[in-house]
Coordinates of C-alpha atoms and ligand atoms in Angstrom, one line a residue:
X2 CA 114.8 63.5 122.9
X3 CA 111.0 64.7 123.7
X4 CA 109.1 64.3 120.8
X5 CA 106.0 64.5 120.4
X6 CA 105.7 63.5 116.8
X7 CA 108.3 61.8 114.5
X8 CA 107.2 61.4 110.9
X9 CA 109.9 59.5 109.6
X10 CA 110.8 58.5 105.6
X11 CA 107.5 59.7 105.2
X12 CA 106.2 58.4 101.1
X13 CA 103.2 59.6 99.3
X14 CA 102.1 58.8 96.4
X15 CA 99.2 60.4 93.8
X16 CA 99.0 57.7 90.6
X17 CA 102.5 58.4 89.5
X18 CA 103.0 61.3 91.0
X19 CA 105.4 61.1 94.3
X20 CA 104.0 64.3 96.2
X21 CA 106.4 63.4 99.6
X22 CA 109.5 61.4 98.7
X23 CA 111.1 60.5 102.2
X24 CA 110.6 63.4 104.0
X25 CA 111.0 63.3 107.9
X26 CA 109.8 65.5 110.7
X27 CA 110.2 65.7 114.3
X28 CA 108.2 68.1 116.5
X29 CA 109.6 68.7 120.1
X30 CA 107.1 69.3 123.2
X31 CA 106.1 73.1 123.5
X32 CA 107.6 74.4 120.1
X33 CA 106.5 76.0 117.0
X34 CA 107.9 74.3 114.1
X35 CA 107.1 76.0 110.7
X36 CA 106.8 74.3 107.6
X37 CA 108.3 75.8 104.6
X38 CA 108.4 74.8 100.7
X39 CA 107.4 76.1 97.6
X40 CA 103.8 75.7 96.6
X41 CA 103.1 72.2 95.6
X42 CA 105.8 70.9 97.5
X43 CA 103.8 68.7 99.4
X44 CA 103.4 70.3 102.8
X45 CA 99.8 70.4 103.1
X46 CA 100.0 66.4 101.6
X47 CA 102.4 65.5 104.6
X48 CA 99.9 67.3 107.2
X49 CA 96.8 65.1 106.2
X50 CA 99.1 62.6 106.0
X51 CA 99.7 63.3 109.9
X52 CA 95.8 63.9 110.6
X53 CA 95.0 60.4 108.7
X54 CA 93.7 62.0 105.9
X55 CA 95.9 59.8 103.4
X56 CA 97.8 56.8 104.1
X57 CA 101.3 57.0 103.2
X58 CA 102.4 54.3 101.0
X59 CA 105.8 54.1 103.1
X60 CA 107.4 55.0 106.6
X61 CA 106.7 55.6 110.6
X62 CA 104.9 57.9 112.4
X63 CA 105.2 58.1 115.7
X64 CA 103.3 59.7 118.4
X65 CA 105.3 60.5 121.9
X66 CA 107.5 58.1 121.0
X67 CA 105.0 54.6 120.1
X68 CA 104.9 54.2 116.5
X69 CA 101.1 54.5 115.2
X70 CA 98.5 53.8 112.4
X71 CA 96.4 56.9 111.9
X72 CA 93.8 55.5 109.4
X73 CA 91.5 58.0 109.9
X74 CA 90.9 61.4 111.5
X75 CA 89.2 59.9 114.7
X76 CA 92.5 58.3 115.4
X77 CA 94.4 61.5 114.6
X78 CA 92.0 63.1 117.2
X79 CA 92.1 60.1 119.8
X80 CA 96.3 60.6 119.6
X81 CA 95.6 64.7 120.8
X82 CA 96.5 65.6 117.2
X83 CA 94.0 68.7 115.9
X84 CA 94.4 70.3 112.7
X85 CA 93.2 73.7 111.3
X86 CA 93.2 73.5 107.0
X87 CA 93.6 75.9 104.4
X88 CA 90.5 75.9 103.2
X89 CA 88.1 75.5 106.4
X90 CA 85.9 72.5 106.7
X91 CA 82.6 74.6 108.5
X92 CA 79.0 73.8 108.1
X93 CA 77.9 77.8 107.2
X94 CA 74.0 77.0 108.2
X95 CA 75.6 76.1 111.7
X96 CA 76.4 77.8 115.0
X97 CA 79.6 78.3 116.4
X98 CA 78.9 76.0 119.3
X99 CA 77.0 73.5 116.7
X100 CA 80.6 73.4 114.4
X101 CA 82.4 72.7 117.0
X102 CA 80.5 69.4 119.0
X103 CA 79.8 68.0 115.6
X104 CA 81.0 64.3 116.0
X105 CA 81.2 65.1 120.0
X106 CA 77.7 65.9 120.9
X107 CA 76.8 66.3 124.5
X108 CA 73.6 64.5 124.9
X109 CA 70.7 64.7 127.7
X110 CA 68.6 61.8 127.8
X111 CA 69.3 61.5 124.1
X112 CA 69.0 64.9 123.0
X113 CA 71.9 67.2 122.3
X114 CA 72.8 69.6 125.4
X115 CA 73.1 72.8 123.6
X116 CA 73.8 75.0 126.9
X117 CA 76.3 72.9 128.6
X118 CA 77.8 72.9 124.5
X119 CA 78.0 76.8 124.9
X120 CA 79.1 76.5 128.3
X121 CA 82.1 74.4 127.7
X122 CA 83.0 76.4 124.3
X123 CA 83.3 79.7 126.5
X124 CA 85.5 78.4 128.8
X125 CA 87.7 77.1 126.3
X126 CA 87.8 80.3 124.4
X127 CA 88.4 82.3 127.8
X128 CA 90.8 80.1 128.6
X129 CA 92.7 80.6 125.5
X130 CA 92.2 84.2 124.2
X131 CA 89.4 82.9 121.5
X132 CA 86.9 85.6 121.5
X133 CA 84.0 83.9 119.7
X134 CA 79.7 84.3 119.9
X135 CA 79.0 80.8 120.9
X136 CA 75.3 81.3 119.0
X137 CA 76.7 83.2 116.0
X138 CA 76.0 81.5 112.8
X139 CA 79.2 80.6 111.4
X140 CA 77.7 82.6 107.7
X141 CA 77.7 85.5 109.9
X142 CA 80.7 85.6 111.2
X143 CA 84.5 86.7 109.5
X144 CA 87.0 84.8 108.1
X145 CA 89.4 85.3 111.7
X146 CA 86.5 84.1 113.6
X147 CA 85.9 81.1 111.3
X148 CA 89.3 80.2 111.9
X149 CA 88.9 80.9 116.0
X150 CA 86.2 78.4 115.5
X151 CA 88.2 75.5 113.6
X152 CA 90.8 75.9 116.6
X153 CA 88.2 75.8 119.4
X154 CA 87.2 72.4 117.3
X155 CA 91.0 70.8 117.6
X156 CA 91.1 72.2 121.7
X157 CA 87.5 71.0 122.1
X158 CA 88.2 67.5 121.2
X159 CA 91.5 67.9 123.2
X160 CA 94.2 68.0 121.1
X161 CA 98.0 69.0 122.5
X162 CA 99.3 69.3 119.1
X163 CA 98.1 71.5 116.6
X164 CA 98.7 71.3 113.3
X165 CA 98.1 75.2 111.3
X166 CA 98.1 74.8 107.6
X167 CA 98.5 78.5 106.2
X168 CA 96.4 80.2 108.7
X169 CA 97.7 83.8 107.9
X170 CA 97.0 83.7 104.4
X171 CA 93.4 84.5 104.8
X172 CA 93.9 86.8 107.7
X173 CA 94.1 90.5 107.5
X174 CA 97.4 92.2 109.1
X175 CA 95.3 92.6 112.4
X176 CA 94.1 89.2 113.0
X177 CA 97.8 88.2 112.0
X178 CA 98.9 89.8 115.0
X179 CA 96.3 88.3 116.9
X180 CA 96.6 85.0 115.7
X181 CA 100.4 84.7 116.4
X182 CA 99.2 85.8 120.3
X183 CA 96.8 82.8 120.0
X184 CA 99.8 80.8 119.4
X185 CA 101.9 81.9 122.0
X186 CA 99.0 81.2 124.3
X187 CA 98.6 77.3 123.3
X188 CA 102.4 77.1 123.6
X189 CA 102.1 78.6 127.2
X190 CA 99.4 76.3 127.7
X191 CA 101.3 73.0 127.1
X192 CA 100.3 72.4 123.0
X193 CA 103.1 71.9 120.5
X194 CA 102.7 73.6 117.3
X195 CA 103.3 72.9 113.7
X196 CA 102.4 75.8 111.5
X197 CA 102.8 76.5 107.5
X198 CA 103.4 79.5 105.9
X199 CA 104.8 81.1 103.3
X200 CA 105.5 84.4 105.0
X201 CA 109.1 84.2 106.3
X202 CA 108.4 87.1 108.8
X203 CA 106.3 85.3 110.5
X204 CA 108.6 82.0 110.7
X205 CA 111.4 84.5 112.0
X206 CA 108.9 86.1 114.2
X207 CA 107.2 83.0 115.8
X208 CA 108.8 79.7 115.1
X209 CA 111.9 77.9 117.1
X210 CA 112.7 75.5 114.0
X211 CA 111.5 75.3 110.4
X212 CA 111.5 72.1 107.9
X213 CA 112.2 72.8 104.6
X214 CA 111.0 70.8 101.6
X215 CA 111.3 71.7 98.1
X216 CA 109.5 69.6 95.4
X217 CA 108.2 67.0 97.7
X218 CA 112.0 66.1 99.3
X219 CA 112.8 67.2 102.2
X220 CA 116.2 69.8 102.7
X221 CA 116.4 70.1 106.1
X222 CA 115.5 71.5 109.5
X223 CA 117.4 74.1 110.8
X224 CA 116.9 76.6 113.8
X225 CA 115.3 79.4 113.1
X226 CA 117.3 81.6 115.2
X227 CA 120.6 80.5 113.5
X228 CA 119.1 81.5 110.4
X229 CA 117.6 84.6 108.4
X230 CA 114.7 85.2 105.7
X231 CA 117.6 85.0 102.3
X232 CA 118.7 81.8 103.6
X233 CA 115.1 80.7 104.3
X234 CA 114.4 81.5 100.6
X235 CA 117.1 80.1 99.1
X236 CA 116.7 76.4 100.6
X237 CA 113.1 76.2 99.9
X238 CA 113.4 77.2 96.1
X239 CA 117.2 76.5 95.4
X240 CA 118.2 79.7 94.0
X241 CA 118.5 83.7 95.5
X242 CA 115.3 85.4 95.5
X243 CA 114.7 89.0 94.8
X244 CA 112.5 90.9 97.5
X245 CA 111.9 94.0 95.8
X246 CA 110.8 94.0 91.9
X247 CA 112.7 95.9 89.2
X248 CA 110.8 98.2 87.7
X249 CA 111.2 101.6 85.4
X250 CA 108.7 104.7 86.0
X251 CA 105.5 104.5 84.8
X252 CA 104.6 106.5 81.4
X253 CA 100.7 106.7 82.2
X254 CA 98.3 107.6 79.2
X255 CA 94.5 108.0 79.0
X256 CA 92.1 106.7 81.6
X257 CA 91.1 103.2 81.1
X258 CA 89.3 102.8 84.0
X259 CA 87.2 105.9 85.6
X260 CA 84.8 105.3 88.6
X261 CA 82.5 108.5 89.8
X262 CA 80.2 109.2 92.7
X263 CA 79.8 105.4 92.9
X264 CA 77.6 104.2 95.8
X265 CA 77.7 100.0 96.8
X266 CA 76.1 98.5 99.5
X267 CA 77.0 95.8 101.2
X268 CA 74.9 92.4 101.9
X269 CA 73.9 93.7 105.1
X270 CA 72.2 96.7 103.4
X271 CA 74.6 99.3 105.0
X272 CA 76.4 101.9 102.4
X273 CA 80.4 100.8 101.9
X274 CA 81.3 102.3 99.0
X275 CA 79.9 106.2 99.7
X276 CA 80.7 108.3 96.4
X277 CA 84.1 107.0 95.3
X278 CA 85.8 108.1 93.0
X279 CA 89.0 106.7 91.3
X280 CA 91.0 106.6 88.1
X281 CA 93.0 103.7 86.7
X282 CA 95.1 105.0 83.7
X283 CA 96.8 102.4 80.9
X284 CA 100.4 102.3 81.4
X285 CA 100.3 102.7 85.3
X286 CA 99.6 100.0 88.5
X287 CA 97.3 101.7 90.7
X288 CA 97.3 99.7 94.5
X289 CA 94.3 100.2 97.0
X290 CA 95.6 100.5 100.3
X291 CA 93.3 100.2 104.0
X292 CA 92.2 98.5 106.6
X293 CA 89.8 95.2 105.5
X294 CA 85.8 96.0 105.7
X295 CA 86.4 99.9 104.3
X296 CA 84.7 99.1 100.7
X297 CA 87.6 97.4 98.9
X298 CA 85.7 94.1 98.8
X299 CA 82.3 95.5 97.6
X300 CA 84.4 98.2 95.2
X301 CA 85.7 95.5 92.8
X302 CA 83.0 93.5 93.0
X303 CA 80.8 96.4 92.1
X304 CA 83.3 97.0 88.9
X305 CA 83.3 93.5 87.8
X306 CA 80.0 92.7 87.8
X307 CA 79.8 90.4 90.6
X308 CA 77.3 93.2 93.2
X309 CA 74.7 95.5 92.3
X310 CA 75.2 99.4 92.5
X311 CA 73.4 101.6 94.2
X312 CA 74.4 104.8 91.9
X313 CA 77.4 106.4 90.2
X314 CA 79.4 105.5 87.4
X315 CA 82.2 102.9 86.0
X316 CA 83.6 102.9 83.1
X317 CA 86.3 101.2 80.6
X318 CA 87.6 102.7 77.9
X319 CA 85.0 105.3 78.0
X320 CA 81.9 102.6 77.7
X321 CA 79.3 102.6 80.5
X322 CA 79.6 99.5 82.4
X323 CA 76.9 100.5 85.9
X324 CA 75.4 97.1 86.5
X325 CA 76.3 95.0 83.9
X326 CA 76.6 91.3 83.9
X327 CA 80.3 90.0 84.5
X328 CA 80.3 88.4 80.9
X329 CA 79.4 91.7 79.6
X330 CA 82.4 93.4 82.0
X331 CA 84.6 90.4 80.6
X332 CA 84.1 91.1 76.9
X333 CA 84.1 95.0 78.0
X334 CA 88.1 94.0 78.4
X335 CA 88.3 93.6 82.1
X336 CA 90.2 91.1 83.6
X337 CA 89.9 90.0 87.6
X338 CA 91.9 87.8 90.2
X339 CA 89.6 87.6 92.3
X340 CA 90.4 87.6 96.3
X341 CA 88.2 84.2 96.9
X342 CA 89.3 81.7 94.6
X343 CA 87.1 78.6 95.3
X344 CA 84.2 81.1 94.7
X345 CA 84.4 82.8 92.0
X346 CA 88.1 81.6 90.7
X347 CA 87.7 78.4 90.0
X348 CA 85.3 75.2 89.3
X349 CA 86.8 72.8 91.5
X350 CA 85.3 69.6 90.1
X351 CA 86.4 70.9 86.5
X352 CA 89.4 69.8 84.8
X353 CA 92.3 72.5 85.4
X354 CA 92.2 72.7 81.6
X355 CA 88.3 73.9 81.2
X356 CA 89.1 75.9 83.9
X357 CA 91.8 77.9 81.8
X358 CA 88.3 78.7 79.3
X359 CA 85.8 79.7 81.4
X360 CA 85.5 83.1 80.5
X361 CA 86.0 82.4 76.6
X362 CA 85.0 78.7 76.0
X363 CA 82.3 79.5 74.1
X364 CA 84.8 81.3 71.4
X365 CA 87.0 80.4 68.5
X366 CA 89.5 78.7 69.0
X367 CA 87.9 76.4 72.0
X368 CA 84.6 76.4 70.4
X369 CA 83.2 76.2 67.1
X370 CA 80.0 76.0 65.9
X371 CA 78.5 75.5 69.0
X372 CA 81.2 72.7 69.6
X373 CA 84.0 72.9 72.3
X374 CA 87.4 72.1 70.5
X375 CA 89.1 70.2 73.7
X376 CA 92.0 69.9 71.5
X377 CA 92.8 73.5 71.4
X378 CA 91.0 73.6 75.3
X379 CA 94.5 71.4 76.4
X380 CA 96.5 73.0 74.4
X381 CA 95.9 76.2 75.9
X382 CA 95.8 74.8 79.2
X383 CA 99.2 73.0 78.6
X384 CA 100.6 76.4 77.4
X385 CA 99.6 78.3 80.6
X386 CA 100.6 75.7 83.2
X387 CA 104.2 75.9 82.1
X388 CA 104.5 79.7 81.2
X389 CA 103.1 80.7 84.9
X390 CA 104.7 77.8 86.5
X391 CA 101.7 75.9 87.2
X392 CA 102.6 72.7 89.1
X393 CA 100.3 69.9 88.2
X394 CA 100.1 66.2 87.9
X395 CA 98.5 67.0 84.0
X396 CA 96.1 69.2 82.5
X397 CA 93.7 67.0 83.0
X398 CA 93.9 67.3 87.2
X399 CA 90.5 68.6 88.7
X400 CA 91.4 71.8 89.9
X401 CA 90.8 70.0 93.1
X402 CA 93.9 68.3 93.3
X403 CA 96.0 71.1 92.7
X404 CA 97.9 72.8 95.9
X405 CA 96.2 76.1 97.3
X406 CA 99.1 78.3 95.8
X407 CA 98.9 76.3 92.0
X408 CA 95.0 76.8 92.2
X409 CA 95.8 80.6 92.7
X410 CA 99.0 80.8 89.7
X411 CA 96.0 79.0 87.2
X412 CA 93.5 81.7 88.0
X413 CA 96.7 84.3 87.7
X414 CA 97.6 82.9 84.5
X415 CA 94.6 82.7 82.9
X416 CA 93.5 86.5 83.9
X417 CA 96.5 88.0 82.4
X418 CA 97.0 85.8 79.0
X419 CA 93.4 87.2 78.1
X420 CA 95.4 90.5 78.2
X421 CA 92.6 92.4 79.6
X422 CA 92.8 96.0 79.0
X423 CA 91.7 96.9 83.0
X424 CA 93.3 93.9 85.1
X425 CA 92.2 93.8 88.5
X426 CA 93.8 92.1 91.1
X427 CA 92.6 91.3 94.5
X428 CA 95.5 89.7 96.4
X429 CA 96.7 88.2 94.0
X430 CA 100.2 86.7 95.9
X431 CA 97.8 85.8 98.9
X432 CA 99.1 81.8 99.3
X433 CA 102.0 81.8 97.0
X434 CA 105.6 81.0 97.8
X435 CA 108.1 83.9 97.4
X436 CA 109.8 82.9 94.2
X437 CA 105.9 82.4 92.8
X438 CA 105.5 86.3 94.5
X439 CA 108.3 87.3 92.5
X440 CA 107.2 85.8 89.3
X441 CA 103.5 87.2 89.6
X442 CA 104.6 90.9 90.4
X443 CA 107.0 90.9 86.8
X444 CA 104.0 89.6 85.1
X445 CA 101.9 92.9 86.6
X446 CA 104.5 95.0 85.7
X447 CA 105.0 94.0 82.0
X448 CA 101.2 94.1 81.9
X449 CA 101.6 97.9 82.7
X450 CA 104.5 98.0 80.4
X451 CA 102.1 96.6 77.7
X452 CA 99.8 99.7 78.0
X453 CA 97.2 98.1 80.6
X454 CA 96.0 99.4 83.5
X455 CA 96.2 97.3 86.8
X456 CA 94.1 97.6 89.9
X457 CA 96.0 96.1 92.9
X458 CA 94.2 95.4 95.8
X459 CA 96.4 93.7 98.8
X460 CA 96.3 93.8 102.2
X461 CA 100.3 93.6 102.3
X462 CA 102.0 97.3 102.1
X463 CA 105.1 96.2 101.4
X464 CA 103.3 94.9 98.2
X465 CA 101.4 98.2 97.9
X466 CA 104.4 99.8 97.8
X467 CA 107.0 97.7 95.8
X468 CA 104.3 97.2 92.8
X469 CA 102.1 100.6 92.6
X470 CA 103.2 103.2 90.6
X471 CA 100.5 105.5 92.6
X472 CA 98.3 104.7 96.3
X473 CA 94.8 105.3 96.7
X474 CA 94.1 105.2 100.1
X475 CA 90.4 103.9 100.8
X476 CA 88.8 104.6 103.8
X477 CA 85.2 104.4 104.6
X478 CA 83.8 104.3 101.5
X479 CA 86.4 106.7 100.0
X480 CA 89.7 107.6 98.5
X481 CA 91.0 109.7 101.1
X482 CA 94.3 110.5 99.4
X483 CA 96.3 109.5 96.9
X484 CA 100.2 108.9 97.5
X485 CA 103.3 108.5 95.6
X486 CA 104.8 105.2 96.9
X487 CA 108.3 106.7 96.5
X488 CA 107.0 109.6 98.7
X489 CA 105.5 107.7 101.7
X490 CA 106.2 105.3 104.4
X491 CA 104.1 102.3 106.0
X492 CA 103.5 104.6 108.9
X493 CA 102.1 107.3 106.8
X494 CA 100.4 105.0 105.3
X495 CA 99.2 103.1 108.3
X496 CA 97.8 106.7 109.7
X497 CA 96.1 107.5 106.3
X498 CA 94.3 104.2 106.5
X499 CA 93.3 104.9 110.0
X500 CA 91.5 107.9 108.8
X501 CA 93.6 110.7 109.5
X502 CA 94.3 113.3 107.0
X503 CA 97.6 113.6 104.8
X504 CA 99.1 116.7 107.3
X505 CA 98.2 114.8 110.5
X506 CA 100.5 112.3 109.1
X507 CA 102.9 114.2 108.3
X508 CA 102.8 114.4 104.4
X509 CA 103.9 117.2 102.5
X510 CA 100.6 118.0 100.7
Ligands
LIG606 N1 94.3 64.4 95.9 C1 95.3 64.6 95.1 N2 95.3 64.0 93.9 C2 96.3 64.2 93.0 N3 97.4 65.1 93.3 C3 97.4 65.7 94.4 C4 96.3 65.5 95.4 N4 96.6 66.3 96.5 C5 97.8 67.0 96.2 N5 98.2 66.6 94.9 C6 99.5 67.1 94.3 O1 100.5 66.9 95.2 C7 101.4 68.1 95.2 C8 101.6 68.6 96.5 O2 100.4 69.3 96.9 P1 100.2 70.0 98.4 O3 98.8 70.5 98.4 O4 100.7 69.1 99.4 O5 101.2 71.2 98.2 P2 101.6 72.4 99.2 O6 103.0 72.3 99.5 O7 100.6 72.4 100.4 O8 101.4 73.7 98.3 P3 100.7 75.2 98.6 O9 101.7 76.0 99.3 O10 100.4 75.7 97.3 O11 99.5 74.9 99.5 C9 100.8 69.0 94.2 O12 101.5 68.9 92.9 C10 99.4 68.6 94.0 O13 98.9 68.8 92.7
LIG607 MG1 99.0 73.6 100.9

């Protein structure tokens, strides 16, 4: 058989902790092979595993058929094996062409060749549909382009087999689609793929095979044309999985949240948020729907404290909240998920457990007189990581070590046990595993069963419109309209977020 790579009876170990308990993969020449398992499962662990990130404490790997010793990256690299991470590993003070020769710099009588650098980074991105600014600083650039440029790294130091580690978890539905061209290209092009995700669209969409592993053992590989998205689900977590949440209609009360004429610029200086207004009622979801870059980002940042104002008006529960300090928009009851967990979600090099106080340490029962209480601080902690599912070595894990989707159900978990009376959540599911999906959207609805008002921002519409119990399309700067989810479709929807009014798309108005 032509394999490329053969991980076989693959152990790793953390402490005590066995994240990958014999778990083999084989991937064949020219084919996608997904990777699928619950978050935590260990997929990410058996990928730097692969790219000699950690040395597994038992079995082969095997590289076109010779077994190998990938001790380090370099090696990974010198066997053609490139990978792109969940969280990116770019130098933000850099260029494009500057990220991707670090390591492998061109030199000219010992001095780096920046031009023949560029040269060489446009052909490859011609070559392979990568549209990228060679000279654009990588701080400058979006999150799809970052990734562009951690793929141009892997062809650059010629890899044939790419290794993807959630790609499309950070990607709005357009780069999605362009991203999954990308990967037909490399295929066309010779590289074998192995790519994770928790979106089983995409694995029926663009994979040939899929491994499955669930709590760090492996299931099984199966075909992916032989199978469907229900069985799919149902190997990786080991029971059925609902798609579409249960819920009864909303019995909406007073505002909670009201916004008016509210003006935000964005870091750039130019005007995103141009005289919105909105209204967030307790009892009822609201979801913002539209296409990334129209003032969703700057919006909740704007409400929770986290970017200046230019003018307007937010408030909570009827108090004034225009420019206020997150802490004071905390204790003003607002709760947030915010859409970039490593910056503003989470300290990384903190305990998980100080990381469930860090809007409230300061605060009886964690703290008092002036004295944290780390009794109560794990106890907490120890409470949260079992209701919301957290899956953690201990409480006492840096928030590091947790998998991207865990890191994500803390930040979840802690938000909503505060029991904010305004929670807002920007893509909140973004990275988690379907059963964690299904889990996360109850909690919003018994939140909104509770009385609270919920602010859903998500770039998925079939989240939009499973968990909203009203639409506010935003576009430009605005709410354009605002739809009953059991009245609309993604295509109306899709033609309200490109701007056109409720009759062009065909709404009764
Ligand atoms: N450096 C580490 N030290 C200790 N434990 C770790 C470390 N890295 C990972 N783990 C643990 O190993 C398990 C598997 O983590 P991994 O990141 O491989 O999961 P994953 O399948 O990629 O999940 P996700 O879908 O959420 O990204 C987790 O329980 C995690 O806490
Ligand atoms: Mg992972």
């Amino acid at each position: 058989m032509d394999y490329v790579i053969e991980m076989l009876n693959i152990r790793k170990e953390f402490g005590n902790f066995v994240a990958n308990d014999n778990i083999t993969l084989q991937l064949k020449k020219g084919e996608i092979h997904a990777l699928l398992g619950e978050n935590g499962a260990g997929k990410s662990t058996l990928m730097n595993v692969l790219f000699g990130l950690y040395q597994p404490e038992a079995g082969e790997i095997r590289v076109k058929g010779k077994p190998v010793k990938i001790t380090d990256p370099n090696v990974a690299n010198d066997l053609g094996i490139g990978m792109v991470h969940q969280h990116f590993m770019l130098v933000d003070v850099f260029t494009v062409t500057e990220n991707i020769i670090l390591g492998r710099e061109i030199t000219k009588a010992g001095r780096i060749d920046i031009k023949k650098a560029e040269q060489e980074v446009r052909e490859i991105s011609e070559r392979y549909g990568l549209a990228v600014d060679p000279q654009a600083k990588i701080s400058d650039i979006s999150v799809g382009m970052q990734q562009r440029v951690e793929i141009l790294k892997t062809l650059y130091r010629g890899a044939d087999i790419l290794i993807f580690d959630e790609p499309t978890a950070v990607l709005t539905p357009q780069e999605i689609k362009e991203l999954m061209q990308i990967l037909r290209t490399l295929i066309k092009e010779g590289k074998s793929i192995i790519l994770i995700t928790h979106k089983l669209k995409e694995i029926m969409e663009a994979a040939d095979r899929c491994t499955v592993i669930r709590k760090g053992k492996g299931i099984g590989t199966v075909n992916v044309s032989e199978t469907n998205p229900n069985e799919l689900a149902s190997l990786m977590v080991g029971r059925e999985v609902v798609f579409k949440t249960e819920k009864t209609e909303a019995k909406p009360k007073q505002d909670v949240l009201e916004v008016k004429d509210l003006v935000v610029k964005d870091s750039r200086g130019i005007t995103v948020v141009d005289g919105l207004d909105l209204s967030v009622r307790s009892g009822e979801i609201v979801g913002i729907a539209g296409v990334d870059g129209n003032g969703q980002t700057e919006l909740i940042e704007a409400i929770t404290g986290l970017r200046k104002s230019e003018s307007g008006s937010v408030k909570v529960n009827g108090k004034e909240l225009f420019n206020l300090s997150p802490r004071k928009v905390t204790e003003a009851g607002v709760g947030h998920i915010p859409q970039d967990r490593h910056k503003h979600g989470l300290v990384l090099n903190f305990p998980i457990a100080e990381n469930m106080v860090l809007q409230n340490y300061y605060k009886k029962p964690f703290s008092k007189n002036g004295i944290l209480d780390f009794k109560a601080i794990y106890q907490q902690a120890k409470r949260l990581i079992s209701e919301f599912d957290v899956r953690t070595p201990s409480e006492t894990a840096l928030a590091r070590a947790l998998s991207g989707g865990n890191q994500q159900k803390a930040i979840i978990g802690r938000e909503i046990d505060r029991d904010p009376d305004l929670l807002i959540a920007a893509q909140p599911t973004r990275g988690l595993d379907v059963g964690a999906i299904e889990f996360i959207h109850k909690r919003l609805i018994e939140q909104r069963d509770h009385g609270k008002a919920v602010l859903l921002v998500s770039f998925e519409l079939d989240e939009i419109m499973n968990v909203s119990d009203r639409i506010a399309v935003i576009y430009e700067g605005k709410i354009v309209a605002i739809v009953d989810p059991k009245e609309t479709d993604e295509q109306e929807l899709g033609l309200l977020m490109a701007g056109s009014n409720r009759k062009e798309a065909g709404a009764n108005v």
